[in-house]
Amino acid sequence: MRDRTDRPGAPPPAPPLDDGTAERPGHQAVGETAWTRALTLIEQADEVALACHVSPDGDALGSMLAVGAVLRSLGKKVVASFGDRRFSVPRLLRFLPGQDLLVPPSAFPAEPELMITFDSSTLDRLGLLSANAGKAREVVVMDHHPSNTGFGTVSLIDPDVAATAVLAEQLIYRLGGTLDRDVATCLYAGLVTDTGSFRHSSTTPAAHEMAARLVATGLRTDEIARELWDRSPFGYLKVLAAALDRVTLEDGLVWTSVTHLDRASYGLPYEEVEAIIDVIRRTDEAEVAVVLKEDDLGAWQVSMRSKGAVDVAALCTALGGGGHRSAAGFTSHDSVETTMNRIRALLPRKA
């Protein structure tokens, strides 16, 4: 791939193939057999269909677009999508390059020759595209969630890396691709999203080393940060105020809800309320934070955060979802009261 940065000099060096995490006790990186199989399938495929999870975040969409851009530069026919009924890139991610690769679910191959999924721990998380994955000849699953069910025919799954973007970068180098500024922007968005701007426990030396490689391409970290965290419509403040007005603290748990009516009053799309959990979880008196967000179809999308003592991934998996030890979620079709009672029943009781 041609390096399109404005900076002189060679592109950043490739990372070590174990991504630097082999130093961690008990770490099991993706095996070479899986990498070789994935590369062979890509080489043989006439078309590669890429998909990430519904309501994509920076890691899901960024990883997918980065790999898609490199595959296209290598001469592959590429199509990319995510399975939301209302197909629209979240406003916070519309700055990402490469979105001309995206097509709505209706235009996605019904029976892909080769499908690669990004950041999706279960088949259900692909939404409308789960049926396409079920009919695909081969499905390469690229993910870092410990709760991944291994639903593909090839698993590039490593729960010890900071983000799916780490695996995407590995794939790019193994394909013989290089990083230009556009590709690096997509990967950087994924890395900073899932490390919480390098504040989460998933931030390893390897994560910082990857960030250095990406920044060396000439991307603007200040502009990316502003797009991801420092912009919101005025209506968000009103909806946040409503959520804070009904926030409840009880025995180490802090929680609130955001209704469809809250958002509709200000014309606020669902994806704009994702960050409310980051405000609620700051509560000193609570180990676990929960935000229930009513989507446009009336279901409650539940986000959970832990400060480390409680494994919310295990809790959410028991409720049909998944995620990481300190950040997870699930979907509920019950009332707020019933949903919260189900959560309370699974939370560990204090001695």
Coordinates of C-alpha atoms in Angstrom, one line a residue:
M1 CA 0.0 0.0 0.0
R2 CA 1.3 3.5 -0.8
D3 CA 2.1 5.6 2.3
R4 CA -0.1 8.8 2.0
T5 CA 1.3 10.6 5.0
D6 CA 2.7 14.1 4.7
R7 CA 5.7 13.1 6.7
P8 CA 9.0 12.1 5.1
G9 CA 10.6 8.8 5.8
A10 CA 9.7 5.1 6.0
P11 CA 6.4 3.9 7.4
P12 CA 6.4 2.7 11.1
P13 CA 7.9 -0.7 11.6
A14 CA 5.7 -3.8 11.9
P15 CA 5.0 -4.9 15.4
P16 CA 6.3 -8.3 16.7
L17 CA 3.9 -11.0 15.6
D18 CA 2.9 -11.8 19.2
D19 CA 1.8 -8.2 19.6
G20 CA 4.0 -7.8 22.7
T21 CA 1.6 -9.5 25.1
A22 CA 3.4 -12.8 25.3
E23 CA 5.2 -11.5 28.4
R24 CA 1.9 -11.8 30.3
P25 CA 1.6 -15.0 32.4
G26 CA -0.8 -17.4 31.0
H27 CA -1.3 -15.5 27.8
Q28 CA -2.4 -17.5 24.8
A29 CA -2.0 -15.6 21.6
V30 CA -3.8 -16.6 18.4
G31 CA -2.1 -19.7 17.0
E32 CA -0.1 -19.6 13.8
T33 CA -2.4 -22.3 12.3
A34 CA -5.4 -19.9 12.6
W35 CA -3.5 -17.0 11.1
T36 CA -2.3 -19.1 8.2
R37 CA -5.8 -20.4 7.5
A38 CA -7.2 -16.9 7.6
L39 CA -4.6 -15.6 5.2
T40 CA -5.1 -18.5 2.8
L41 CA -8.9 -17.9 2.7
I42 CA -8.4 -14.2 2.0
E43 CA -5.9 -15.0 -0.8
Q44 CA -8.3 -17.5 -2.4
A45 CA -11.4 -15.4 -2.1
D46 CA -12.8 -13.4 -5.0
E47 CA -14.7 -11.2 -2.6
V48 CA -14.3 -10.5 1.1
A49 CA -17.4 -9.5 3.1
L50 CA -16.7 -7.7 6.3
A51 CA -19.2 -7.2 9.2
C52 CA -19.0 -5.7 12.7
H53 CA -21.5 -5.7 15.5
V54 CA -24.7 -3.7 15.6
S55 CA -24.5 -0.1 16.9
P56 CA -20.8 -0.2 16.2
D57 CA -18.3 1.6 18.4
G58 CA -14.9 2.9 17.4
D59 CA -13.2 -0.5 17.8
A60 CA -15.8 -2.4 15.7
L61 CA -16.1 0.1 12.9
G62 CA -12.5 1.3 12.9
S63 CA -11.0 -2.2 12.8
M64 CA -13.4 -3.2 10.0
L65 CA -12.7 -0.1 7.8
A66 CA -8.9 -0.4 8.4
V67 CA -8.8 -4.0 7.2
G68 CA -11.2 -3.2 4.4
A69 CA -9.1 -0.4 3.0
V70 CA -6.0 -2.5 3.0
L71 CA -7.7 -5.4 1.3
R72 CA -9.0 -3.1 -1.4
S73 CA -5.5 -1.7 -1.8
L74 CA -4.2 -5.2 -2.4
G75 CA -6.7 -5.7 -5.2
K76 CA -9.5 -7.5 -3.4
K77 CA -13.2 -6.8 -3.9
V78 CA -14.5 -5.7 -0.5
V79 CA -17.9 -5.0 0.9
A80 CA -18.5 -4.0 4.6
S81 CA -21.6 -3.5 6.7
F82 CA -23.3 -3.9 10.1
G83 CA -26.7 -5.4 10.8
D84 CA -28.8 -2.5 12.2
R85 CA -32.4 -2.2 10.9
R86 CA -31.8 1.6 10.7
F87 CA -28.5 1.5 9.0
S88 CA -26.5 4.6 9.9
V89 CA -23.0 5.3 11.0
P90 CA -23.1 6.9 14.5
R91 CA -22.4 10.6 14.4
L92 CA -19.3 10.3 16.6
L93 CA -17.7 8.0 14.0
R94 CA -18.5 9.8 10.8
F95 CA -15.0 11.2 10.6
L96 CA -13.5 7.7 10.0
P97 CA -12.0 7.3 6.5
G98 CA -13.1 4.5 4.2
Q99 CA -16.9 4.6 4.6
D100 CA -17.4 4.3 0.9
L101 CA -16.9 0.5 1.6
L102 CA -20.1 0.4 3.6
V103 CA -23.4 -0.9 2.2
P104 CA -26.7 -1.5 4.0
P105 CA -27.5 -5.1 5.2
S106 CA -29.9 -5.5 2.2
A107 CA -26.9 -5.1 -0.2
F108 CA -24.6 -7.5 1.7
P109 CA -23.9 -10.9 0.1
A110 CA -26.6 -13.4 1.1
E111 CA -24.2 -16.3 1.1
P112 CA -20.6 -14.8 1.3
E113 CA -17.7 -16.8 0.0
L114 CA -15.6 -15.4 2.9
M115 CA -17.0 -13.3 5.8
I116 CA -14.8 -11.7 8.4
T117 CA -16.5 -10.4 11.6
F118 CA -15.0 -7.7 13.9
D119 CA -15.5 -7.2 17.6
S120 CA -18.6 -9.4 17.7
S121 CA -18.7 -12.0 20.5
T122 CA -21.8 -13.8 19.4
L123 CA -23.6 -14.5 16.2
D124 CA -26.6 -12.5 17.5
R125 CA -24.5 -9.4 17.8
L126 CA -24.3 -9.3 14.0
G127 CA -28.0 -8.4 14.0
L128 CA -29.5 -8.7 10.5
L129 CA -26.2 -10.1 9.2
S130 CA -26.3 -13.1 11.5
A131 CA -28.3 -15.0 8.8
N132 CA -25.6 -14.1 6.2
A133 CA -22.9 -15.5 8.5
G134 CA -24.9 -18.7 8.9
K135 CA -24.9 -19.2 5.2
A136 CA -21.3 -18.1 4.6
R137 CA -18.8 -20.7 3.3
E138 CA -16.1 -19.5 5.7
V139 CA -16.4 -17.1 8.7
V140 CA -13.2 -15.6 10.2
V141 CA -14.0 -14.2 13.7
M142 CA -11.7 -11.4 14.8
D143 CA -12.4 -10.4 18.4
H144 CA -11.0 -9.8 21.9
H145 CA -14.0 -10.5 24.1
P146 CA -13.5 -13.2 26.7
S147 CA -17.2 -14.2 26.2
N148 CA -16.7 -14.9 22.5
T149 CA -18.6 -18.1 21.6
G150 CA -16.3 -19.1 18.7
F151 CA -19.1 -19.1 16.1
G152 CA -16.9 -18.9 13.1
T153 CA -14.9 -21.5 11.1
V154 CA -11.6 -19.7 11.9
S155 CA -11.0 -17.9 15.2
L156 CA -8.7 -15.0 15.5
I157 CA -9.7 -14.4 19.2
D158 CA -7.4 -13.1 21.9
P159 CA -9.0 -11.7 25.1
D160 CA -5.7 -10.4 26.4
V161 CA -5.2 -7.7 23.7
A162 CA -6.5 -4.2 24.4
A163 CA -8.8 -4.0 21.4
T164 CA -9.9 -5.8 18.2
A165 CA -7.9 -3.1 16.5
V166 CA -4.7 -4.8 17.8
L167 CA -5.6 -8.0 15.9
A168 CA -6.6 -5.9 12.8
E169 CA -3.2 -4.4 12.8
Q170 CA -1.6 -7.8 13.0
L171 CA -3.7 -9.0 10.0
I172 CA -2.7 -6.0 8.0
Y173 CA 1.0 -6.6 8.4
R174 CA 0.5 -10.4 7.8
L175 CA -1.3 -9.5 4.5
G176 CA 1.8 -7.5 3.5
G177 CA 0.0 -4.2 3.9
T178 CA 1.4 -1.0 5.5
L179 CA -0.1 1.8 7.5
D180 CA -1.1 5.1 5.9
R181 CA -2.7 7.9 7.8
D182 CA -6.3 6.9 6.9
V183 CA -5.8 3.3 8.0
A184 CA -4.0 4.4 11.2
T185 CA -6.8 6.8 12.0
C186 CA -9.3 3.9 12.0
L187 CA -7.1 1.7 14.1
Y188 CA -6.3 4.5 16.5
A189 CA -10.0 5.2 17.0
G190 CA -10.5 1.5 17.9
L191 CA -7.5 1.5 20.3
V192 CA -8.4 4.6 22.3
T193 CA -12.1 3.7 22.4
D194 CA -11.5 0.3 24.0
T195 CA -8.7 1.5 26.4
G196 CA -10.7 4.5 27.5
S197 CA -7.9 6.8 26.2
F198 CA -5.4 4.5 27.9
R199 CA -7.1 4.6 31.3
H200 CA -8.4 1.1 31.5
S201 CA -6.6 -1.9 32.9
S202 CA -6.3 -3.3 29.3
T203 CA -3.7 -0.7 28.6
T204 CA -0.4 -2.6 28.3
P205 CA 3.1 -1.5 27.1
A206 CA 2.1 -3.1 23.7
A207 CA -1.0 -0.8 23.5
H208 CA 1.3 2.3 23.9
E209 CA 3.7 0.9 21.4
M210 CA 0.9 0.4 18.9
A211 CA -0.3 3.9 19.5
A212 CA 3.2 5.2 18.7
R213 CA 3.3 3.3 15.4
L214 CA -0.1 4.8 14.5
V215 CA 0.8 8.4 15.5
A216 CA 4.0 8.1 13.5
T217 CA 1.9 8.1 10.3
G218 CA 0.9 11.7 10.9
L219 CA -2.6 11.3 12.2
R220 CA -4.0 14.1 14.4
T221 CA -4.7 12.7 17.9
D222 CA -6.3 16.0 19.0
E223 CA -8.8 15.9 16.2
I224 CA -9.7 12.3 16.8
A225 CA -10.2 12.9 20.6
R226 CA -12.4 15.9 19.8
E227 CA -14.6 13.8 17.5
L228 CA -14.9 10.9 19.9
W229 CA -15.3 12.7 23.3
D230 CA -15.6 16.5 23.0
R231 CA -18.7 16.9 20.8
S232 CA -22.4 16.5 21.5
P233 CA -25.6 18.2 20.6
F234 CA -27.3 20.4 23.1
G235 CA -30.1 17.8 23.6
Y236 CA -27.6 15.4 25.1
L237 CA -27.2 17.8 28.1
K238 CA -31.0 17.7 28.6
V239 CA -31.2 13.9 28.4
L240 CA -28.1 13.6 30.7
A241 CA -29.9 15.9 33.2
A242 CA -33.0 13.6 33.1
A243 CA -30.9 10.5 33.7
L244 CA -29.0 12.1 36.6
D245 CA -32.3 13.3 38.1
R246 CA -33.5 9.6 38.4
V247 CA -30.1 8.1 39.3
T248 CA -30.2 5.7 42.3
L249 CA -27.5 4.5 44.7
E250 CA -28.1 1.3 46.6
D251 CA -25.6 -0.9 48.4
G252 CA -22.6 -0.5 46.0
L253 CA -24.7 -0.2 42.9
V254 CA -25.5 3.0 41.1
W255 CA -28.0 3.0 38.2
T256 CA -30.3 5.0 36.0
S257 CA -32.3 4.8 32.8
V258 CA -32.8 6.7 29.6
T259 CA -36.2 6.3 28.0
H260 CA -37.1 6.7 24.3
L261 CA -39.3 9.6 25.3
D262 CA -36.2 11.4 26.9
R263 CA -34.4 11.2 23.6
A264 CA -37.5 11.9 21.4
S265 CA -38.1 15.2 23.2
Y266 CA -34.9 16.5 21.8
G267 CA -34.6 14.5 18.6
L268 CA -31.5 12.7 20.1
P269 CA -30.4 9.4 18.3
Y270 CA -29.8 6.4 20.5
E271 CA -26.1 6.3 20.0
E272 CA -25.8 9.8 21.5
V273 CA -26.5 8.5 25.0
E274 CA -23.8 5.8 25.1
A275 CA -21.5 8.1 27.1
I276 CA -23.9 8.5 30.0
I277 CA -22.4 5.3 31.7
D278 CA -19.1 7.1 31.9
V279 CA -20.6 9.8 34.0
I280 CA -22.6 7.4 36.3
R281 CA -19.6 5.1 36.9
R282 CA -17.6 7.9 38.6
T283 CA -19.7 7.5 41.8
D284 CA -17.2 6.8 44.7
E285 CA -19.7 4.8 46.7
A286 CA -20.5 2.3 43.9
E287 CA -18.5 -0.7 42.6
V288 CA -21.0 -1.3 39.8
A289 CA -22.7 1.2 37.5
V290 CA -25.7 0.4 35.3
V291 CA -27.5 2.4 32.6
L292 CA -30.6 1.1 30.9
K293 CA -31.2 2.8 27.5
E294 CA -34.4 2.3 25.6
D295 CA -33.8 1.9 21.9
D296 CA -36.1 2.8 19.1
L297 CA -37.7 -0.6 19.1
G298 CA -38.6 -0.5 22.8
A299 CA -35.9 -2.9 24.0
W300 CA -33.6 -1.9 26.9
Q301 CA -29.9 -1.9 26.0
V302 CA -28.1 -2.3 29.3
S303 CA -24.5 -1.1 29.9
M304 CA -22.6 -2.2 33.0
R305 CA -19.3 -1.1 34.4
S306 CA -17.2 -2.4 37.3
K307 CA -14.2 -1.0 39.2
G308 CA -12.7 -4.4 39.2
A309 CA -14.1 -6.4 42.1
V310 CA -17.2 -7.6 40.2
D311 CA -17.0 -9.5 36.9
V312 CA -19.8 -7.8 34.9
A313 CA -19.0 -9.9 31.8
A314 CA -20.0 -13.1 33.7
L315 CA -23.1 -11.4 34.9
C316 CA -24.1 -10.1 31.5
T317 CA -23.3 -13.4 29.9
A318 CA -25.8 -15.0 32.3
L319 CA -28.4 -12.5 31.1
G320 CA -27.7 -13.2 27.4
G321 CA -25.0 -10.6 26.7
G322 CA -21.3 -10.5 27.2
G323 CA -18.2 -8.2 27.3
H324 CA -15.2 -7.7 29.5
R325 CA -14.7 -8.1 33.2
S326 CA -15.0 -4.4 33.8
A327 CA -17.3 -3.4 30.9
A328 CA -20.2 -5.4 29.5
G329 CA -23.8 -5.3 28.5
F330 CA -26.9 -7.2 27.4
T331 CA -30.4 -6.6 25.9
S332 CA -33.6 -6.8 28.0
H333 CA -37.2 -7.0 26.8
D334 CA -38.5 -6.8 30.3
S335 CA -39.5 -3.7 32.3
V336 CA -36.8 -1.6 34.1
E337 CA -38.0 -2.9 37.4
T338 CA -37.8 -6.5 36.3
T339 CA -34.4 -6.0 34.6
M340 CA -32.9 -4.4 37.7
N341 CA -34.2 -7.2 39.9
R342 CA -32.5 -9.8 37.6
I343 CA -29.3 -7.8 37.9
R344 CA -29.5 -7.5 41.7
A345 CA -30.1 -11.2 42.0
L346 CA -26.8 -12.0 40.3
L347 CA -24.6 -9.3 42.0
P348 CA -22.4 -10.7 44.8
R349 CA -23.7 -9.9 48.3
K350 CA -21.6 -8.1 50.7
A351 CA -20.5 -10.1 53.8

